[in-house]
Coordinates of C-alpha atoms and ligand atoms in Angstrom, one line a residue:
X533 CA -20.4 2.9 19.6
X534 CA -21.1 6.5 18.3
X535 CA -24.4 7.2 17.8
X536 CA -25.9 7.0 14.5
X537 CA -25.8 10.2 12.5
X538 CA -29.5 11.6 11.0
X539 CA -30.3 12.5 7.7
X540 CA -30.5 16.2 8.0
X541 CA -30.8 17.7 4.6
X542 CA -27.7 20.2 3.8
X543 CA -27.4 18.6 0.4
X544 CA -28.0 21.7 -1.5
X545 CA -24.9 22.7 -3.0
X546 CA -24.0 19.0 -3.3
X547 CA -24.3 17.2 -6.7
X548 CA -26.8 14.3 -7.1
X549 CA -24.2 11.8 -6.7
X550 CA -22.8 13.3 -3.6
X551 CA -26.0 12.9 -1.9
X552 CA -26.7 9.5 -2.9
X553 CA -23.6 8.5 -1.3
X554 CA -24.4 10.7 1.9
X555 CA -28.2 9.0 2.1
X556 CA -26.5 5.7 1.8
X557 CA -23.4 6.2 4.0
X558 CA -26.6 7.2 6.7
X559 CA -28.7 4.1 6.1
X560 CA -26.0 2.2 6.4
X561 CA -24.8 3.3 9.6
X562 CA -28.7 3.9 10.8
X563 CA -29.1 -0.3 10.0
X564 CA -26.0 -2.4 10.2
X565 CA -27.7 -5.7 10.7
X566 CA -30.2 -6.0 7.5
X567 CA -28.8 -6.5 4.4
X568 CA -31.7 -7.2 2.5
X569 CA -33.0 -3.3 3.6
X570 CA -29.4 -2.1 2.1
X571 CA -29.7 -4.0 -0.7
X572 CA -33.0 -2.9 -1.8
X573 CA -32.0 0.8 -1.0
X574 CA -28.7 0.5 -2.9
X575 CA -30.8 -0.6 -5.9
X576 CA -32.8 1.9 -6.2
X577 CA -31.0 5.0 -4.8
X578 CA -28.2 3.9 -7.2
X579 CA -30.1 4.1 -10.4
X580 CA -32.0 7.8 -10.0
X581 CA -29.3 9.9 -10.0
X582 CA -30.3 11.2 -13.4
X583 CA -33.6 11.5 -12.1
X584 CA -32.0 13.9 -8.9
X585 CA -30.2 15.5 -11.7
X586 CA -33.2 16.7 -13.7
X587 CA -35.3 17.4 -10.2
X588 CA -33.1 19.2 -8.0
X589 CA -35.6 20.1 -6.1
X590 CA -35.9 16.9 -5.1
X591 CA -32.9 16.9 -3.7
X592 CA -33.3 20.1 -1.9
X593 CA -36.8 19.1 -0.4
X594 CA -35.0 16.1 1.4
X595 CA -37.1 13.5 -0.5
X596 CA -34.5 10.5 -0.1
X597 CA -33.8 11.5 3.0
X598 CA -37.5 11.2 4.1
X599 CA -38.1 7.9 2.0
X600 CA -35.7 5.7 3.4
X601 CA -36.8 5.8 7.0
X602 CA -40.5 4.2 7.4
X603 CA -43.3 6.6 8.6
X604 CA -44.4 4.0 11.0
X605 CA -42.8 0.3 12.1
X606 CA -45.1 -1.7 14.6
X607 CA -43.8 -4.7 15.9
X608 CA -45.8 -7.0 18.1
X609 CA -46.2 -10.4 20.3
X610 CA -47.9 -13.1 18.8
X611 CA -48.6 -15.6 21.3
X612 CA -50.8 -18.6 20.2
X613 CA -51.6 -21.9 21.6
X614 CA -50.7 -24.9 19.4
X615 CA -52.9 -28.4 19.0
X616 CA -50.8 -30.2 21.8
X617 CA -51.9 -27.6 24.5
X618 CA -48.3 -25.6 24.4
X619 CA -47.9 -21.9 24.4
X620 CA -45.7 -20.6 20.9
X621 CA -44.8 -16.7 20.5
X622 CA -44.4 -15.7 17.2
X623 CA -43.2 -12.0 16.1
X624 CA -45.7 -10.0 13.9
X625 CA -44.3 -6.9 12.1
X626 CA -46.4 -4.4 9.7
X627 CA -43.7 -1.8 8.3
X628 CA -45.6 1.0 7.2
X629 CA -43.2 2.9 4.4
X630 CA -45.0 5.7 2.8
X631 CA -49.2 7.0 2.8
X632 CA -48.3 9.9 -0.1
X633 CA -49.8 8.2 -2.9
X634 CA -52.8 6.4 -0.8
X635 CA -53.5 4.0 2.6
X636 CA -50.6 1.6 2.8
X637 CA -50.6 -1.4 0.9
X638 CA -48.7 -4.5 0.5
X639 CA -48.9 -8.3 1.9
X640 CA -48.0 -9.6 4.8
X641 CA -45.4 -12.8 4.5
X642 CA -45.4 -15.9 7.4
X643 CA -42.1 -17.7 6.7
X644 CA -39.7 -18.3 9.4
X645 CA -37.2 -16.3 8.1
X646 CA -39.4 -13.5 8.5
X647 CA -37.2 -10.3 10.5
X648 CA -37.5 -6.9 10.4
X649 CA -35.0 -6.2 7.2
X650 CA -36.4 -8.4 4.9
X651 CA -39.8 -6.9 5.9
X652 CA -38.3 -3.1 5.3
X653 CA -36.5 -4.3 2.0
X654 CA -40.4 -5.8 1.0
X655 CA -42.2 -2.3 2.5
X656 CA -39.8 -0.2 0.2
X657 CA -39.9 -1.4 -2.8
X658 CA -43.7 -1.7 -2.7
X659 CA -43.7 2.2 -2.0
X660 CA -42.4 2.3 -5.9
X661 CA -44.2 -0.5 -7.3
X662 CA -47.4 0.8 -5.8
X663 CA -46.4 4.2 -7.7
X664 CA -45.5 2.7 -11.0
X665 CA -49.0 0.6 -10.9
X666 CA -50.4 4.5 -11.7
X667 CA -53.2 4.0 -8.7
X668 CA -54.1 5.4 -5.3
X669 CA -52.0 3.2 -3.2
X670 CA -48.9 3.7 -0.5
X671 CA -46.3 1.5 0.4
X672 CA -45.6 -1.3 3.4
X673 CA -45.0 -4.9 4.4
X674 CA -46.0 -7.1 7.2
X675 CA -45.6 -10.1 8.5
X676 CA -44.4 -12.9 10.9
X677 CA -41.7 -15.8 11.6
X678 CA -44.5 -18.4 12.1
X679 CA -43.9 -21.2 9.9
X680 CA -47.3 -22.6 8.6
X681 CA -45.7 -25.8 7.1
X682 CA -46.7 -28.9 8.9
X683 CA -49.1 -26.9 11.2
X684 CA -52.6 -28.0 11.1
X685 CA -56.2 -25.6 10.2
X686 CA -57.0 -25.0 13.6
X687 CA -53.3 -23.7 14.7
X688 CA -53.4 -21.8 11.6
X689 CA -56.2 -20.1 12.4
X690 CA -55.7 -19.4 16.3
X691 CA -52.2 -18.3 15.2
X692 CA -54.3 -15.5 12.3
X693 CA -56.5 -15.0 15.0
X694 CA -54.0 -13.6 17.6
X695 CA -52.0 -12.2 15.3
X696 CA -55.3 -9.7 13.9
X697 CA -55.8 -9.2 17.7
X698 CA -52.8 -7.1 17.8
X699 CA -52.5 -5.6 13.9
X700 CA -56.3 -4.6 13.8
X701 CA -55.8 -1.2 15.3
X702 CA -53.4 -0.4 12.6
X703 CA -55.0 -1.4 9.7
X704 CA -58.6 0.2 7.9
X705 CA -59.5 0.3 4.7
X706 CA -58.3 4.5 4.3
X707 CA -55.5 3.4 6.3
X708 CA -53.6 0.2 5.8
X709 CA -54.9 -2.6 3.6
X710 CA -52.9 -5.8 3.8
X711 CA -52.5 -8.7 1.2
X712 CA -51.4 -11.9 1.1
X713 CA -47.8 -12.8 0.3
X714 CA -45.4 -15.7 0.9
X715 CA -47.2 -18.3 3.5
X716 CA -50.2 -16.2 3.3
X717 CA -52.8 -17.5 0.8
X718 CA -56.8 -17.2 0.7
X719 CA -56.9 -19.4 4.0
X720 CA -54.9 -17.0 5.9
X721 CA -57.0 -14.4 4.5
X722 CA -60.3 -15.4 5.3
X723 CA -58.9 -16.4 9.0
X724 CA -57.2 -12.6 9.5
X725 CA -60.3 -10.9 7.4
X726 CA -62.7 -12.8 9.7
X727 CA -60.9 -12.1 13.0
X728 CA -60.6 -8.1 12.2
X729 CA -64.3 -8.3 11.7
X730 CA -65.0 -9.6 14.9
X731 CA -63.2 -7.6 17.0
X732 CA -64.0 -4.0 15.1
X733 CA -68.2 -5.4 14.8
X734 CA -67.4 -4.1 11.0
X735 CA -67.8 -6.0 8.1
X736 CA -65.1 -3.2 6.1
X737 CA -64.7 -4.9 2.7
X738 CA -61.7 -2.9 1.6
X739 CA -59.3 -3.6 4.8
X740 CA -57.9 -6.9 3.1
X741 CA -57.4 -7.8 -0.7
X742 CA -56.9 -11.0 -1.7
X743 CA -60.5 -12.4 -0.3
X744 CA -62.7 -15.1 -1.4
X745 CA -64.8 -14.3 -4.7
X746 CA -67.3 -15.7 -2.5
X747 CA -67.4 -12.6 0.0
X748 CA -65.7 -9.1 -1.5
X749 CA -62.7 -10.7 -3.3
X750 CA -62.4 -9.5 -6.8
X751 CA -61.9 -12.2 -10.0
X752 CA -57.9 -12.3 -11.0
X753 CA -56.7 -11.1 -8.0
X754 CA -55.6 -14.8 -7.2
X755 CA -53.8 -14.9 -10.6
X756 CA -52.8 -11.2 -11.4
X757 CA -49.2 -11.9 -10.2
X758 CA -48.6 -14.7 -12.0
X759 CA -50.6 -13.6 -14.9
X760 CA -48.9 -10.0 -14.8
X761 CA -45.4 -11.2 -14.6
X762 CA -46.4 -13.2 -18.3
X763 CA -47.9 -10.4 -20.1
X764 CA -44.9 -8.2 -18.5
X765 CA -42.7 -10.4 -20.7
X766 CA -44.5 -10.2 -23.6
X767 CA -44.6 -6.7 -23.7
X768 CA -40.5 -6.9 -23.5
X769 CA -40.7 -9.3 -26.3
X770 CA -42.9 -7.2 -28.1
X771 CA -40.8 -4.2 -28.4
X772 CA -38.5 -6.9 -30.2
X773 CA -41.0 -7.8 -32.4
X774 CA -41.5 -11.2 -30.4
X775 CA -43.6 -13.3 -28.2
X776 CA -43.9 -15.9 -25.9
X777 CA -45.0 -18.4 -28.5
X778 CA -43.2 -22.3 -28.4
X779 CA -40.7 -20.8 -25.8
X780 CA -39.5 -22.8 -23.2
X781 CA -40.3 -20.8 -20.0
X782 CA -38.4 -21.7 -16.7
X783 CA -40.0 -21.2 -13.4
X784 CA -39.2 -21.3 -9.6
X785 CA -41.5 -21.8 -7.1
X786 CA -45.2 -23.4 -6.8
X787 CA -46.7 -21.2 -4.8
X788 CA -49.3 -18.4 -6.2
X789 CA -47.4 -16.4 -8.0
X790 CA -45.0 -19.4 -10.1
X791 CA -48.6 -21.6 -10.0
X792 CA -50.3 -18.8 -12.5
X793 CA -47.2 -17.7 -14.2
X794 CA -47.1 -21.0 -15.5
X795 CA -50.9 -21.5 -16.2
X796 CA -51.1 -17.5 -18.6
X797 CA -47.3 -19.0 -20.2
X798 CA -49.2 -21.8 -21.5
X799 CA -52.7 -20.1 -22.5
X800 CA -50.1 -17.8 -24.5
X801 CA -48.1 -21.2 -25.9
X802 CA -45.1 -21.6 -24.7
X803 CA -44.1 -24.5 -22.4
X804 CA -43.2 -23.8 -18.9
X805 CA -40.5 -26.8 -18.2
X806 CA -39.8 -26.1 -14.3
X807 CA -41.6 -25.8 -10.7
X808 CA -39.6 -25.9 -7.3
X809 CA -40.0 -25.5 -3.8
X810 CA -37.4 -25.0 -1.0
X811 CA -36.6 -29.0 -1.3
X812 CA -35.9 -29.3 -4.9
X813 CA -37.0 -28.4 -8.7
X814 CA -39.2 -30.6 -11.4
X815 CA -38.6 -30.8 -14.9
X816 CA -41.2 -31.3 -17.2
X817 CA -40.7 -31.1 -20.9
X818 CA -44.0 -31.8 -22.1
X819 CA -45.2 -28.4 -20.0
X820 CA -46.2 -28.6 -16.2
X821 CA -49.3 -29.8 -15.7
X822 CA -51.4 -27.1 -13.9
X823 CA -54.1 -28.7 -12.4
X824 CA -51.6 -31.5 -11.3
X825 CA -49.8 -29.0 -9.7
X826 CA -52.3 -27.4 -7.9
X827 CA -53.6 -30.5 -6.3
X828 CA -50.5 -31.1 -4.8
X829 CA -49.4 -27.8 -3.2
X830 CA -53.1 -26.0 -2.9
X831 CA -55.1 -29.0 -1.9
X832 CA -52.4 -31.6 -0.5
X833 CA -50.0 -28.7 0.8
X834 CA -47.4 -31.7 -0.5
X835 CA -43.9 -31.5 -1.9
X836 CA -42.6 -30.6 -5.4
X837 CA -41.2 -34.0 -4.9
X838 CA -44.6 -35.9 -5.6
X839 CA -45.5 -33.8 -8.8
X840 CA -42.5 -36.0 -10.7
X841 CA -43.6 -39.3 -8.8
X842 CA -47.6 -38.8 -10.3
X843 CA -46.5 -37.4 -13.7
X844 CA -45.0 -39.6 -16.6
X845 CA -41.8 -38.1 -18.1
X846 CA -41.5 -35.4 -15.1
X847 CA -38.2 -35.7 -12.9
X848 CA -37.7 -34.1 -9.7
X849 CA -33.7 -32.5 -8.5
X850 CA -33.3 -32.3 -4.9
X851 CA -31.5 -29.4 -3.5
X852 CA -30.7 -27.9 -6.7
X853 CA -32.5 -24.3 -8.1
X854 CA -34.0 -25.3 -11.8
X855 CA -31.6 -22.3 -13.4
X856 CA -29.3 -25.3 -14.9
X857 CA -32.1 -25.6 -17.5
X858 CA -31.8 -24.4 -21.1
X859 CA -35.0 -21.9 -21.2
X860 CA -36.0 -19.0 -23.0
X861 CA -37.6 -17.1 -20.9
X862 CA -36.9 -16.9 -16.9
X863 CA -39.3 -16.0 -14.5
X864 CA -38.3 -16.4 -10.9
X865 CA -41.4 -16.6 -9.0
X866 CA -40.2 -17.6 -4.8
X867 CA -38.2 -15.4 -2.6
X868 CA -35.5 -13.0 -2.6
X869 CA -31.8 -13.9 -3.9
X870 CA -32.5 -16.8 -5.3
X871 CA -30.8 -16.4 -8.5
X872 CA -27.4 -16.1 -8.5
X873 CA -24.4 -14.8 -10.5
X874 CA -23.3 -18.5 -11.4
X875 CA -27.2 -19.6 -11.8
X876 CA -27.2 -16.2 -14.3
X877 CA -24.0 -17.6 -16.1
X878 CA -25.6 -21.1 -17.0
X879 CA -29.2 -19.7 -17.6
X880 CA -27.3 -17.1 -20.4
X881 CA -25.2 -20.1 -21.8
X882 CA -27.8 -21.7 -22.7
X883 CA -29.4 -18.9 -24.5
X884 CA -31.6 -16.8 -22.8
X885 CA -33.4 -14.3 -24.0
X886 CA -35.8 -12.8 -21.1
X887 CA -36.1 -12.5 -17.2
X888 CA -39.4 -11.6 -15.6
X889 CA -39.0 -11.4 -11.4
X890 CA -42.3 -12.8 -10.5
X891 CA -41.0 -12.8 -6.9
X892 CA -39.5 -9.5 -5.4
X893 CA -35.5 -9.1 -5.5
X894 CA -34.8 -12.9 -6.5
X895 CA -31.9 -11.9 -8.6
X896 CA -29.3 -10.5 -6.9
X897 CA -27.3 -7.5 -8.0
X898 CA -24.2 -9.7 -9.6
X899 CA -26.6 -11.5 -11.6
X900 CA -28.6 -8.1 -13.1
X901 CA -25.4 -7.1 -14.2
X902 CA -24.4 -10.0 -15.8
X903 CA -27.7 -10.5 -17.9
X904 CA -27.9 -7.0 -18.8
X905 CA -24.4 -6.8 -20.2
X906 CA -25.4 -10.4 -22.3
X907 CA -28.2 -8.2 -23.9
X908 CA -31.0 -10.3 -21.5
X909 CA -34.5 -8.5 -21.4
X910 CA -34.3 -8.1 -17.7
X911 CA -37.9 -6.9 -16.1
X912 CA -37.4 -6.6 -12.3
X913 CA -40.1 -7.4 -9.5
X914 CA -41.5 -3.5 -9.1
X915 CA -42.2 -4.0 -12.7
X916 CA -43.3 -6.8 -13.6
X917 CA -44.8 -8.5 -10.6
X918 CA -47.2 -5.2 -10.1
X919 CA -50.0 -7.3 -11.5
X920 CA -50.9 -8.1 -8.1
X921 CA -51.3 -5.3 -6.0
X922 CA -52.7 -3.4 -8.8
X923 CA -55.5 -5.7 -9.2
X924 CA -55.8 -5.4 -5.4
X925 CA -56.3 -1.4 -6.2
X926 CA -59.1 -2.8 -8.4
X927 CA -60.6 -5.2 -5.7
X928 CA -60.4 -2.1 -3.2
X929 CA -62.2 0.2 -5.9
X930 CA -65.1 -2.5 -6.8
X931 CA -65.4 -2.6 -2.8
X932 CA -66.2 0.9 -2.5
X933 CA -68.1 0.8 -5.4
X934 CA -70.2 -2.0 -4.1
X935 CA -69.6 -3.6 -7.8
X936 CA -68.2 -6.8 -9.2
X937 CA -66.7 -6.8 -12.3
X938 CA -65.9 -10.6 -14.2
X939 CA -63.1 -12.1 -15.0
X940 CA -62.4 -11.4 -18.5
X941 CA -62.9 -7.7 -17.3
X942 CA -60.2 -7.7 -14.5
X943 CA -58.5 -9.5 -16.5
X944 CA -58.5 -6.7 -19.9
X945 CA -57.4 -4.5 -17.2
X946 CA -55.2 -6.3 -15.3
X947 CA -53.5 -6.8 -19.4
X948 CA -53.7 -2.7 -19.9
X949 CA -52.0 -1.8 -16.4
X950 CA -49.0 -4.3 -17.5
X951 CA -48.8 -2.3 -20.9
X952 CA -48.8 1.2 -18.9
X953 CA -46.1 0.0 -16.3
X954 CA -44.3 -1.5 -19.0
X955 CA -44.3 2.2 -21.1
X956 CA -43.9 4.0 -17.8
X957 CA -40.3 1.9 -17.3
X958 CA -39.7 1.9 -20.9
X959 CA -40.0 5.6 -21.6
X960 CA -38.1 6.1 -18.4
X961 CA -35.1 5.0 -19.0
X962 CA -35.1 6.0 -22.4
X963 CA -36.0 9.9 -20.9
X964 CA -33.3 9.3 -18.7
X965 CA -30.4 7.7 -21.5
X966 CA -30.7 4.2 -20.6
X967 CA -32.8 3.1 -23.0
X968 CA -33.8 -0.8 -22.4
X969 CA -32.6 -0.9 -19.3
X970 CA -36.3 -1.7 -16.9
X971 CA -34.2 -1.5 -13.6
X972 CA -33.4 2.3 -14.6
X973 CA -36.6 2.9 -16.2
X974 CA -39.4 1.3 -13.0
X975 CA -37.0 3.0 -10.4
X976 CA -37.5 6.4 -12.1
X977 CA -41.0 6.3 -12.7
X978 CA -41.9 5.0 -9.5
X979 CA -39.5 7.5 -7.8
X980 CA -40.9 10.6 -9.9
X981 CA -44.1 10.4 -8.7
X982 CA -44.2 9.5 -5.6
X983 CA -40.9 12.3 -5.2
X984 CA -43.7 15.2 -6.7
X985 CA -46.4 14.1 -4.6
X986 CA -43.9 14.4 -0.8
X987 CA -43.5 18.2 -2.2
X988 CA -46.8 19.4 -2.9
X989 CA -47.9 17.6 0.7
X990 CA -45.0 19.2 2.4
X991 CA -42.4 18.2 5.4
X992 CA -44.2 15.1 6.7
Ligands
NDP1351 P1 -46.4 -18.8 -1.8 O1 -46.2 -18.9 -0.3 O2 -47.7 -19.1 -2.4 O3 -45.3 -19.6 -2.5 C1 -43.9 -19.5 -2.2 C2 -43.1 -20.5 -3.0 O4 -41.7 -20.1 -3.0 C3 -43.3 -21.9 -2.5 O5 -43.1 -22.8 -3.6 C4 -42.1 -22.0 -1.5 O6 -41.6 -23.3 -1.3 C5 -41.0 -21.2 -2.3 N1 -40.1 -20.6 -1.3 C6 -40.4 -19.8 -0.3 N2 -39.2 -19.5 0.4 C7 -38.2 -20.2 -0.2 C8 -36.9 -20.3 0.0 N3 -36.3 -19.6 1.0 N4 -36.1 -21.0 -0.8 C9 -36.7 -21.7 -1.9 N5 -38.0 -21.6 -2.1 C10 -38.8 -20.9 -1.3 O7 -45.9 -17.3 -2.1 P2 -46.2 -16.3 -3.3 O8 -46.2 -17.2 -4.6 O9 -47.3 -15.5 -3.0 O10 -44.9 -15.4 -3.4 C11 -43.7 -15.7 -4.1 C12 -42.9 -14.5 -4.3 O11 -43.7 -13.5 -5.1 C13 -42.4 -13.7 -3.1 O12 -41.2 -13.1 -3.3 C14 -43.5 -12.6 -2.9 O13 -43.0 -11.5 -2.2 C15 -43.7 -12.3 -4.4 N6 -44.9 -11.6 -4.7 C16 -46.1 -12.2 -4.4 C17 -47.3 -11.5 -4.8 C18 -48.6 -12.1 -4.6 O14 -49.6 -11.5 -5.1 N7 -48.8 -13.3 -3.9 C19 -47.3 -10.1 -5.4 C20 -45.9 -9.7 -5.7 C21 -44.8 -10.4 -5.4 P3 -41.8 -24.0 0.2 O15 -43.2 -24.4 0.3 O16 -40.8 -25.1 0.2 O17 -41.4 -22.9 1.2

C-alpha cells in the first residue's frame, strides 16, 4: 500500500476550494478506517471556504493542514479486575486536538463502542465549540470501550481507578482538564477525581469539571447541557419573534444531557412528549415527568421501559427512535447519527419548526440538508450543546478563584454565553452570505479564532 501522503502546505497559489479538497483528499488517505473522524472533518472543512476566502493567510500559514492532525493521541491499557475474580482489559484513549486557545478540554465517554475515530470526530469538534464558547479552553476527547451497564460500584470504581493510573500523567489543570460525557456521570467523576489525587498527593481542583457541589464542582454544571441546548432554541425562535411556549418538544435520550433538556423545556412551558434509550422510546403527552425520570435512570440505572410501566398515559416503543412523533421542536440529546434522512422526513411532515443537537453529530449530513432546505431552524451540537463545557470554563475559573458562585448566578451566565454563541453563529453566517444557516455560521466563528490565534503563536 503506498504510503500516506503528508500535508505539506504548497497551497499558496491554490484557491480556497482547491485546498479544501487537497486537506481532505489527505485525511482521507491519512485515516481510511474512521468514518466518524471524516465525517466530522468534512463538516466543517466544507462550510469555511468563504472564511479561507476572506483569510488567505490562513491558508498560506497551513492552519487546516495543522488542525486536522491531533497534537497529541495517547492510547493505553486498562486492565481491571472484575467482582468474580477475572482479569478484563479495557482500551483508554485521551485525544488531545488543539492547546491554542487554553489546556485541553472535553469529556471522556465509556461506551463500548468507544474507538479511536469516534474519539478524534468528539476531540475535533470540541476544538471549535470550545472556541465559539468565547473562553480560555482547547480542544480533546477521551475515553474507553468499557461498558458500565450491568457492572456493579465496586467494578466501576476499580475499572476509574486503573484507568486514572495510566491518564494522570497527562492530565493537570494548565494542561488537560477532562469531563464527563456518555457513561461518564458524577460517579465516574468522583472515582477518577479521587484516584488522580491519590496518586499525584494533590488535591488540584481544576483537573476535572463535572464534580460534586459538595467538593469543587460548580452549580449548573450538571444541567448546563441540557439547559443550554433549551435556551439555544429559544434564541433561534427569538430571532422569529417566537418561543418555546405550549410547544411540543421531542427528545432522545435519558441520560444528562436529554434528562435537563427536558426539565429547562418545561420551566420555559412547553411539553417535552419523548425520552429513549438504546432499547426503545416513551411517549408522554401530558409532559415527562422529570423526577420520575430521574429515579429510574440516575438512582435505579433501570430501562426507559419502566418509565411507561409506573406512569399513567405514558407508552413505551421498543426498538424504534421517537422521531415518528409530531413535535415542534427537536432536540436530539444521545449519540452520534442517530437522526436520519427518513427520521428527518417524518419529523418535517409533521411540522417542525426547530432542531437543537443536544448530543454531538446526531443528525447526519442527509438529514441537515433536508431540514435546512424545509426552512427548519437547525442549531448543531458545537452550538448549541456548548452550555456544558462553558460552564465547565466557569467551574475551572471559580476553582482558581477559590469562589463559589450560586445557582441562579451560573445559571444568568450560563443564559448570556448561549446568547453570545448564538450571535457569534448568527452574525457569522450572515458576514459570510448564509444568513440563518447555524452550521455555516458556529463553523466560522469557531474556526476564526482559533485560525488567528495558530498565527500569532507560530508553526507549532
Ligand atoms: P449519558 O450517558 O448520561 O446518556 C446517554 C443517553 O444516550 C442514554 O440514554 C443512552 O441510553 C443513550 N445512548 C447512548 N448510546 C446510544 C446508542 N448507541 N443508541 C441509542 N441511545 C444511546 O450521556 P450524556 O447525556 O452526557 O451525553 C449524551 C450526548 O450529549 C453525547 O453525544 C455527548 O457527547 C453529548 N454531550 C454531552 C455533554 C455533557 O455535558 N454531558 C456536553 C456536550 C455534549 P443507554 O443507557 O441505553 O445506552
Amino acid at each position: 500500500m503506498p504510503s500516506a501522503p503528508s500535508t505539506a502546505s504548497a497551497t499558496g497559489s491554490l484557491t480556497s476550494a482547491e485546498s479544501i479538497r487537497l486537506v481532505l483528499d489527505t485525511v482521507e488517505a491519512r485515516n481510511p478506517n474512521e468514518p466518524e473522524f471524516l465525517q466530522a472533518v468534512h463538516e466543517v472543512l466544507e462550510s469555511i471556504s468563504p472564511v479561507l476566502e476572506a483569510h488567505p493567510q490562513f491558508v498560506d500559514g497551513g492552519i487546516l493542514e495543522r488542525l486536522v492532525e491531533p497534537e497529541r493521541q495517547i492510547l493505553f491499557r486498562v486492565p481491571w479486575v472484575d467482582d468474580a475474580g477475572r482479569l478484563q482489559v479495557n482500551r483508554g484513549f485521551r485525544v488531545q486536538f488543539s492547546s491554542v486557545l487554553g489546556p485541553y478540554k472535553g469529556g471522556l465517554r465509556f461506551h463500548p463502542s468507544v474507538n479511536l475515530s469516534i474519539i478524534k470526530f468528539l476531540g475535533f469538534e470540541q476544538i471549535f465549540k470550545n472556541a465559539l464558547t468565547g473562553q480560555g479552553i482547547g480542544g480533546a476527547k477521551g475515553g474507553s470501550d468499557f461498558d458500565p451497564h450491568g457492572r456493579s460500584n465496586a467494578e466501576i470504581m476499580r475499572f476509574c481507578q486503573s484507568f486514572m493510573n495510566e491518564l494522570y500523567r497527562h492530565l493537570g489543570e494548565h494542561t488537560d482538564v477532562p469531563a464527563g460525557d456518555i457513561g461518564v456521570g458524577a460517579r465516574e467523576i468522583g472515582y477518577l477525581f479521587g484516584q488522580y489525587r491519590k496518586v499525584t498527593n494533590r488535591h488540584e481542583s481544576g483537573m476535572f469539571t463535572g464534580k460534586g457541589v459538595q467538593w469543587g464542582g460548580a452549580e449548573v454544571r450538571t444541567e448546563a447541557t441540557g439547559y443550554g441546548a433549551v435556551f439555544f432554541v429559544e434564541e433561534m425562535l427569538g430571532v422569529h419573534g417566537e418561543t418555546l411556549r405550549n410547544k411540543r418538544v421531542g427528545i432522545s435520550g435519558s441520560g444528562n444531557v436529554a434528562i435537563y433538556a427536558i426539565d429547562k423545556a418545561r420551566q420555559l412551558g412547553a411539553t417535552a412528549v419523548t425520552a429513549s434509550d438504546s432499547s426503545g422510546y416513551v411517549v408522554d403527552d401530558a409532559g415527562i415527568d422529570v423526577d420520575l425520570l430521574r429515579q429510574i435512570k440516575e438512582v435505579e440505572r433501570a430501562r426507559i421501559s419502566e418509565y411507561a410501566a409506573r406512569r399513567p398515559g405514558a407508552r413505551y416503543v421498543e426498538g424504534a427512535r421517537p422521531w415518528e412523533v409530531p413535535v415542534d421542536v427537536a432536540i436530539p440529546s444521545a449519540t452520534q447519527n442517530e437522526l436520519d434522512a427518513d427520521d428527518a422526513r417524518a419529523l418535517i411532515a409533521n411540522g417542525l419548526r426547530a432542531v437543537a443537537e443536544g448530543a454531538n453529530m446526531p443528525t447526519t449530513p442527509e438529514a441537515i440538508e433536508l431540514f435546512q432546505s424545509a426552512g427548519v431552524l437547525f442549531g448543531p451540537g458545537k452550538a448549541a450543546n456548548a452550555g456544558g463545557v462553558a460552564t465547565s470554563a466557569l467551574e475551572m475559573s471559580q476553582n482558581a478563584a477559590r469562589q463559589r458562585w450560586s445557582f441562579d448566578d451560573s445559571e444568568a451566565k450560563l443564559r448570556a454565553i448561549m446568547a453570545d454563541v448564538h450571535a457569534a453563529a448568527f452574525q457569522a453566517a450572515e458576514r459570510y452570505g448564509r444568513p440563518g444557516d447555524y452550521v455555516v455560521g458556529a463553523n466560522s466563528a469557531g474556526f476564526e479564532r482559533v485560525a488567528h490565534a495558530m498565527l500569532a503563536q507560530g508553526v507549532i
